[in-house]
GROMACS .gro file of C-alpha atoms in nm:
model
  320
    1MET     CA    1   9.498  18.467  11.084
    2ALA     CA    2   9.351  18.216  11.329
    3LEU     CA    3   9.445  17.854  11.275
    4THR     CA    4   9.173  17.588  11.276
    5PRO     CA    5   9.267  17.303  11.512
    6THR     CA    6   9.303  16.960  11.348
    7LEU     CA    7   9.111  16.681  11.520
    8ALA     CA    8   9.321  16.367  11.582
    9PRO     CA    9   9.149  16.032  11.509
   10SER     CA   10   9.020  15.863  11.818
   11PRO     CA   11   9.190  15.539  11.934
   12ARG     CA   12   8.858  15.356  11.897
   13SER     CA   13   8.821  15.447  11.529
   14THR     CA   14   9.185  15.347  11.465
   15ASP     CA   15   9.129  15.007  11.627
   16SER     CA   16   8.811  14.954  11.424
   17ALA     CA   17   8.989  15.032  11.099
   18GLY     CA   18   9.275  14.797  11.192
   19SER     CA   19   9.033  14.520  11.281
   20ALA     CA   20   8.850  14.564  10.951
   21ARG     CA   21   9.176  14.540  10.758
   22ARG     CA   22   9.277  14.227  10.951
   23ARG     CA   23   8.939  14.067  10.883
   24ALA     CA   24   8.969  14.155  10.514
   25ARG     CA   25   9.317  14.002  10.497
   26ALA     CA   26   9.196  13.689  10.682
   27THR     CA   27   8.899  13.656  10.445
   28THR     CA   28   9.127  13.692  10.142
   29SER     CA   29   9.368  13.435  10.286
   30ARG     CA   30   9.084  13.187  10.348
   31ARG     CA   31   8.957  13.233   9.994
   32GLN     CA   32   9.302  13.166   9.855
   33ASP     CA   33   9.336  12.856  10.074
   34ASN     CA   34   8.994  12.732   9.966
   35ARG     CA   35   9.078  12.792   9.601
   36THR     CA   36   9.403  12.598   9.640
   37ALA     CA   37   9.223  12.313   9.817
   38TYR     CA   38   8.956  12.294   9.546
   39LEU     CA   39   9.223  12.286   9.275
   40MET     CA   40   9.405  12.003   9.456
   41ILE     CA   41   9.097  11.784   9.497
   42ALA     CA   42   8.953  11.864   9.154
   43PRO     CA   43   9.141  11.584   8.969
   44MET     CA   44   9.022  11.323   9.219
   45VAL     CA   45   8.664  11.452   9.207
   46ILE     CA   46   8.670  11.439   8.827
   47LEU     CA   47   8.810  11.084   8.828
   48LEU     CA   48   8.552  10.972   9.085
   49GLY     CA   49   8.277  11.128   8.878
   50ILE     CA   50   8.391  10.956   8.558
   51PHE     CA   51   8.484  10.613   8.693
   52VAL     CA   52   8.258  10.578   9.002
   53MET     CA   53   7.956  10.807   9.013
   54TRP     CA   54   7.861  10.797   8.646
   55PRO     CA   55   7.891  10.415   8.614
   56LEU     CA   56   7.687  10.380   8.933
   57VAL     CA   57   7.411  10.608   8.805
   58TYR     CA   58   7.415  10.440   8.465
   59SER     CA   59   7.397  10.096   8.630
   60VAL     CA   60   7.086  10.202   8.820
   61TYR     CA   61   6.937  10.316   8.490
   62LEU     CA   62   7.024   9.987   8.316
   63SER     CA   63   6.876   9.784   8.603
   64THR     CA   64   6.531   9.907   8.500
   65TYR     CA   65   6.565   9.737   8.160
   66GLU     CA   66   6.567   9.375   8.052
   67ILE     CA   67   6.895   9.378   7.863
   68ASN     CA   68   6.923   9.155   7.561
   69PHE     CA   69   7.232   9.156   7.340
   70TYR     CA   70   7.043   9.023   7.038
   71LYS     CA   71   6.744   9.260   7.034
   72GLY     CA   72   6.634   9.587   7.185
   73SER     CA   73   6.612   9.628   7.562
   74THR     CA   74   6.272   9.637   7.730
   75PHE     CA   75   6.183   9.874   8.013
   76VAL     CA   76   6.061   9.674   8.316
   77GLY     CA   77   6.093   9.928   8.599
   78ALA     CA   78   6.174   9.777   8.940
   79GLN     CA   79   6.080   9.424   8.834
   80PHE     CA   80   6.433   9.283   8.873
   81TYR     CA   81   6.467   9.439   9.216
   82ARG     CA   82   6.161   9.242   9.321
   83TYR     CA   83   6.306   8.924   9.169
   84VAL     CA   84   6.634   8.964   9.357
   85LEU     CA   85   6.471   9.057   9.688
   86GLU     CA   86   6.244   8.754   9.664
   87SER     CA   87   6.533   8.521   9.582
   88SER     CA   88   6.630   8.296   9.873
   89ASP     CA   89   6.962   8.220   9.700
   90PHE     CA   90   7.058   8.588   9.706
   91TRP     CA   91   6.988   8.623  10.077
   92HIS     CA   92   7.166   8.295  10.146
   93SER     CA   93   7.477   8.435   9.972
   94ILE     CA   94   7.454   8.748  10.188
   95ILE     CA   95   7.446   8.531  10.500
   96VAL     CA   96   7.745   8.333  10.374
   97GLY     CA   97   7.935   8.656  10.310
   98LEU     CA   98   7.854   8.790  10.658
   99TYR     CA   99   7.956   8.461  10.816
  100TYR     CA  100   8.287   8.469  10.629
  101ALA     CA  101   8.345   8.830  10.742
  102VAL     CA  102   8.272   8.738  11.104
  103LEU     CA  103   8.516   8.448  11.080
  104THR     CA  104   8.799   8.648  10.926
  105VAL     CA  105   8.790   9.015  11.032
  106PRO     CA  106   8.789   8.989  11.416
  107ALA     CA  107   9.041   8.702  11.412
  108MET     CA  108   9.268   8.890  11.172
  109ILE     CA  109   9.260   9.207  11.385
  110VAL     CA  110   9.328   9.018  11.710
  111ILE     CA  111   9.621   8.828  11.559
  112ALA     CA  112   9.756   9.146  11.402
  113LEU     CA  113   9.730   9.337  11.731
  114LEU     CA  114   9.919   9.063  11.918
  115LEU     CA  115  10.189   9.054  11.651
  116ALA     CA  116  10.215   9.433  11.639
  117THR     CA  117  10.256   9.447  12.018
  118PHE     CA  118  10.525   9.180  12.000
  119ILE     CA  119  10.713   9.356  11.717
  120LYS     CA  120  10.699   9.684  11.910
  121SER     CA  121  10.883   9.522  12.199
  122LEU     CA  122  11.170   9.396  11.978
  123GLY     CA  123  11.496   9.564  11.893
  124LYS     CA  124  11.545   9.757  11.571
  125ARG     CA  125  11.704   9.474  11.368
  126ALA     CA  126  11.468   9.202  11.493
  127ALA     CA  127  11.166   9.428  11.440
  128GLY     CA  128  11.273   9.497  11.080
  129TRP     CA  129  11.308   9.124  11.012
  130MET     CA  130  10.969   9.049  11.167
  131LYS     CA  131  10.793   9.325  10.971
  132THR     CA  132  10.930   9.184  10.646
  133THR     CA  133  10.829   8.829  10.741
  134VAL     CA  134  10.479   8.929  10.848
  135TYR     CA  135  10.420   9.127  10.528
  136LEU     CA  136  10.519   8.843  10.292
  137PRO     CA  137  10.169   8.681  10.272
  138THR     CA  138  10.028   9.011  10.148
  139VAL     CA  139  10.223   8.989   9.823
  140VAL     CA  140  10.120   8.629   9.757
  141SER     CA  141   9.862   8.589   9.480
  142THR     CA  142   9.518   8.473   9.594
  143VAL     CA  143   9.531   8.201   9.328
  144VAL     CA  144   9.861   8.071   9.463
  145ALA     CA  145   9.726   8.077   9.820
  146SER     CA  146   9.412   7.891   9.710
  147VAL     CA  147   9.612   7.615   9.542
  148LEU     CA  148   9.848   7.595   9.839
  149PHE     CA  149   9.568   7.547  10.089
  150LEU     CA  150   9.389   7.305   9.857
  151LEU     CA  151   9.695   7.084   9.881
  152MET     CA  152   9.708   7.129  10.259
  153TYR     CA  153   9.342   7.025  10.296
  154GLN     CA  154   9.373   6.704  10.096
  155ASP     CA  155   9.345   6.366  10.268
  156GLU     CA  156   9.724   6.334  10.269
  157GLY     CA  157   9.784   6.704  10.324
  158VAL     CA  158   9.951   6.885  10.611
  159ALA     CA  159   9.626   6.962  10.794
  160ASN     CA  160   9.519   6.597  10.815
  161TRP     CA  161   9.876   6.490  10.893
  162LEU     CA  162   9.869   6.715  11.201
  163PHE     CA  163   9.531   6.574  11.301
  164ASN     CA  164   9.664   6.221  11.262
  165LEU     CA  165   9.932   6.306  11.518
  166LEU     CA  166   9.645   6.377  11.757
  167SER     CA  167   9.483   6.042  11.669
  168VAL     CA  168   9.201   6.218  11.486
  169GLY     CA  169   9.086   6.068  11.157
  170PRO     CA  170   9.124   6.258  10.829
  171VAL     CA  171   8.883   6.550  10.799
  172ASN     CA  172   8.703   6.620  10.473
  173TRP     CA  173   8.763   6.993  10.498
  174LEU     CA  174   8.623   7.127  10.173
  175ASN     CA  175   8.346   6.871  10.121
  176ASP     CA  176   8.177   6.927  10.457
  177SER     CA  177   7.917   7.204  10.447
  178GLN     CA  178   7.995   7.303  10.806
  179LEU     CA  179   8.374   7.308  10.767
  180ALA     CA  180   8.416   7.442  10.413
  181LEU     CA  181   8.370   7.812  10.491
  182PRO     CA  182   8.591   7.809  10.805
  183ALA     CA  183   8.852   7.624  10.597
  184ILE     CA  184   8.837   7.902  10.336
  185ALA     CA  185   8.856   8.165  10.610
  186VAL     CA  186   9.202   8.042  10.716
  187PRO     CA  187   9.379   8.150  10.393
  188GLY     CA  188   9.170   8.468  10.403
  189ILE     CA  189   9.314   8.552  10.745
  190TRP     CA  190   9.663   8.452  10.634
  191LEU     CA  191   9.651   8.680  10.330
  192GLY     CA  192   9.521   8.982  10.521
  193PHE     CA  193   9.687   8.991  10.860
  194GLY     CA  194  10.023   9.118  10.726
  195ILE     CA  195   9.908   9.462  10.616
  196THR     CA  196   9.677   9.480  10.918
  197THR     CA  197   9.975   9.416  11.147
  198LEU     CA  198  10.178   9.697  10.993
  199ILE     CA  199   9.887   9.941  11.021
  200LEU     CA  200   9.836   9.857  11.388
  201LEU     CA  201  10.212   9.871  11.451
  202ALA     CA  202  10.225  10.224  11.309
  203ALA     CA  203   9.932  10.321  11.531
  204LEU     CA  204  10.096  10.167  11.840
  205LEU     CA  205  10.422  10.352  11.774
  206ASP     CA  206  10.223  10.675  11.757
  207ILE     CA  207  10.107  10.637  12.119
  208PRO     CA  208  10.342  10.829  12.352
  209GLU     CA  209  10.542  10.603  12.584
  210SER     CA  210  10.486  10.852  12.865
  211TYR     CA  211  10.126  10.729  12.891
  212TYR     CA  212  10.242  10.376  12.968
  213GLU     CA  213  10.515  10.496  13.203
  214GLN     CA  214  10.268  10.701  13.403
  215ALA     CA  215  10.023  10.411  13.414
  216ALA     CA  216  10.299  10.176  13.533
  217LEU     CA  217  10.390  10.422  13.811
  218ASP     CA  218  10.024  10.422  13.915
  219GLY     CA  219  10.034  10.041  13.941
  220ALA     CA  220   9.836   9.955  13.625
  221ASN     CA  221   9.890   9.600  13.499
  222TYR     CA  222   9.911   9.489  13.135
  223PHE     CA  223   9.536   9.444  13.085
  224GLN     CA  224   9.455   9.777  13.250
  225ARG     CA  225   9.702   9.951  13.018
  226LEU     CA  226   9.553   9.762  12.722
  227PHE     CA  227   9.190   9.855  12.791
  228ARG     CA  228   9.248  10.204  12.934
  229ILE     CA  229   9.523  10.332  12.700
  230THR     CA  230   9.593  10.116  12.395
  231LEU     CA  231   9.245  10.026  12.272
  232PRO     CA  232   9.088  10.373  12.328
  233LEU     CA  233   9.373  10.539  12.137
  234LEU     CA  234   9.343  10.280  11.859
  235LYS     CA  235   8.969  10.337  11.817
  236ASN     CA  236   8.998  10.529  11.488
  237VAL     CA  237   9.238  10.274  11.339
  238LEU     CA  238   9.022   9.982  11.453
  239LEU     CA  239   8.718  10.150  11.301
  240TYR     CA  240   8.900  10.178  10.968
  241LEU     CA  241   9.012   9.815  10.982
  242PHE     CA  242   8.665   9.687  11.072
  243VAL     CA  243   8.488   9.883  10.798
  244THR     CA  244   8.737   9.803  10.523
  245GLY     CA  245   8.775   9.444  10.646
  246PHE     CA  246   8.402   9.370  10.644
  247THR     CA  247   8.360   9.543  10.308
  248LEU     CA  248   8.635   9.336  10.145
  249ALA     CA  249   8.538   9.012  10.320
  250ILE     CA  250   8.176   9.024  10.206
  251GLN     CA  251   8.295   9.078   9.848
  252MET     CA  252   8.536   8.782   9.855
  253ILE     CA  253   8.506   8.566   9.545
  254ASP     CA  254   8.843   8.421   9.441
  255LEU     CA  255   8.905   8.185   9.734
  256ALA     CA  256   8.554   8.040   9.716
  257LEU     CA  257   8.566   8.017   9.336
  258ILE     CA  258   8.898   7.831   9.320
  259MET     CA  259   8.873   7.614   9.631
  260THR     CA  260   8.507   7.504   9.629
  261ASN     CA  261   8.321   7.687   9.348
  262GLY     CA  262   8.050   7.772   9.600
  263GLY     CA  263   7.998   7.419   9.729
  264PRO     CA  264   7.925   7.195   9.897
  265SER     CA  265   7.550   7.262   9.900
  266GLU     CA  266   7.607   7.636   9.841
  267ALA     CA  267   7.786   7.659  10.177
  268THR     CA  268   8.057   7.884  10.033
  269ASN     CA  269   7.849   8.065   9.772
  270THR     CA  270   7.947   8.423   9.859
  271PRO     CA  271   7.752   8.722   9.716
  272ASN     CA  272   7.999   8.804   9.437
  273LEU     CA  273   8.030   8.437   9.344
  274TYR     CA  274   7.650   8.414   9.329
  275ILE     CA  275   7.638   8.723   9.105
  276PHE     CA  276   7.918   8.584   8.887
  277ASN     CA  277   7.743   8.251   8.838
  278THR     CA  278   7.414   8.429   8.770
  279PHE     CA  279   7.578   8.642   8.503
  280ARG     CA  280   7.705   8.325   8.331
  281ASP     CA  281   7.354   8.180   8.325
  282VAL     CA  282   7.202   8.116   7.983
  283THR     CA  283   6.871   8.286   8.064
  284PRO     CA  284   6.800   8.601   7.858
  285TYR     CA  285   6.766   8.822   8.166
  286ALA     CA  286   7.089   8.706   8.336
  287THR     CA  287   7.268   9.037   8.275
  288SER     CA  288   6.990   9.251   8.420
  289TYR     CA  289   6.941   9.020   8.717
  290SER     CA  290   7.312   9.007   8.807
  291LEU     CA  291   7.342   9.385   8.767
  292THR     CA  292   7.050   9.442   9.001
  293ALA     CA  293   7.190   9.194   9.253
  294ALA     CA  294   7.522   9.381   9.247
  295LEU     CA  295   7.346   9.712   9.317
  296LEU     CA  296   7.155   9.561   9.608
  297LEU     CA  297   7.480   9.415   9.742
  298PHE     CA  298   7.620   9.769   9.730
  299VAL     CA  299   7.328   9.884   9.945
  300VAL     CA  300   7.381   9.597  10.191
  301ILE     CA  301   7.751   9.678  10.227
  302GLY     CA  302   7.669  10.045  10.283
  303ALA     CA  303   7.419   9.953  10.554
  304ILE     CA  304   7.671   9.726  10.728
  305SER     CA  305   7.935  10.002  10.715
  306ALA     CA  306   7.687  10.245  10.870
  307VAL     CA  307   7.616   9.998  11.151
  308VAL     CA  308   7.989   9.957  11.219
  309PHE     CA  309   8.033  10.336  11.225
  310ARG     CA  310   7.743  10.354  11.468
  311LEU     CA  311   7.881  10.087  11.701
  312VAL     CA  312   8.242  10.210  11.692
  313ARG     CA  313   8.221  10.587  11.695
  314SER     CA  314   8.526  10.773  11.570
  315GLU     CA  315   8.691  11.036  11.786
  316LYS     CA  316   8.958  11.295  11.728
  317ALA     CA  317   9.308  11.207  11.839
  318ILE     CA  318   9.387  11.324  12.192
  319ASP     CA  319   9.709  11.494  12.089
  320GLY     CA  320   9.578  11.620  11.753
   0.00000   0.00000   0.00000
């Protein structure tokens, strides 16, 4: 009986089948990874939805009503938005907040960068001592810092004592409309530069020393290494510090509330302090007005953050 020859599969068909199986396994693996990632971020998404997104949406809804705790609320649409946008006091508080942020954030980052560079050059024991010392102001209560600097700014305080050594008369720090906000900015810088220093120190230690060694062999001086190596590789960290710094600085309330209560002549009336004082007003629409002002402040902060992101564009790490 004649045997029928069996045709062997061609190498091309075998490769195609193997490629299909590999693609199927890769697709299954990606789906499993995606499922794991979704499960890991689900708790945070749920918490953000409950404690951030829903209150924000509900606040927008409430801002369209004139809220009264003694009788029913009245729908007024965008009326309070018009009131806030037409208020010169609101825009003045925004300017005060921006001025405070300009005074504190760049100075804090420059001081922190200098300190971080200095700590990096120290030995292990000295660096550990310096990191602890620099971080101490971060754990100090804002209330304690406010009272401390209030005492320093008094006529017989440390600040005027130092000025007397320079034969300069006593300065009325907190009662001068031009000096009050810079005087408040000093404790703001003091409270914030500790954590900023540690963040920048961690970023500096992440830069390979071989970059600086190669630059030194090529004859680059300190400033060339700073502007060609250090600052470009710190761009992402600086972006984070600028955005978070401006966001927190504009929302500052405690220093201004304790040290000057917004005075003199509203020179230190920051946006949150303005909203706080408006909420305490005895007018029947104080709650709705302050709520609307807070929402518009949220929009202003978002716009400022977008501008900072635009000016300081983030880039991927060179080694990552």
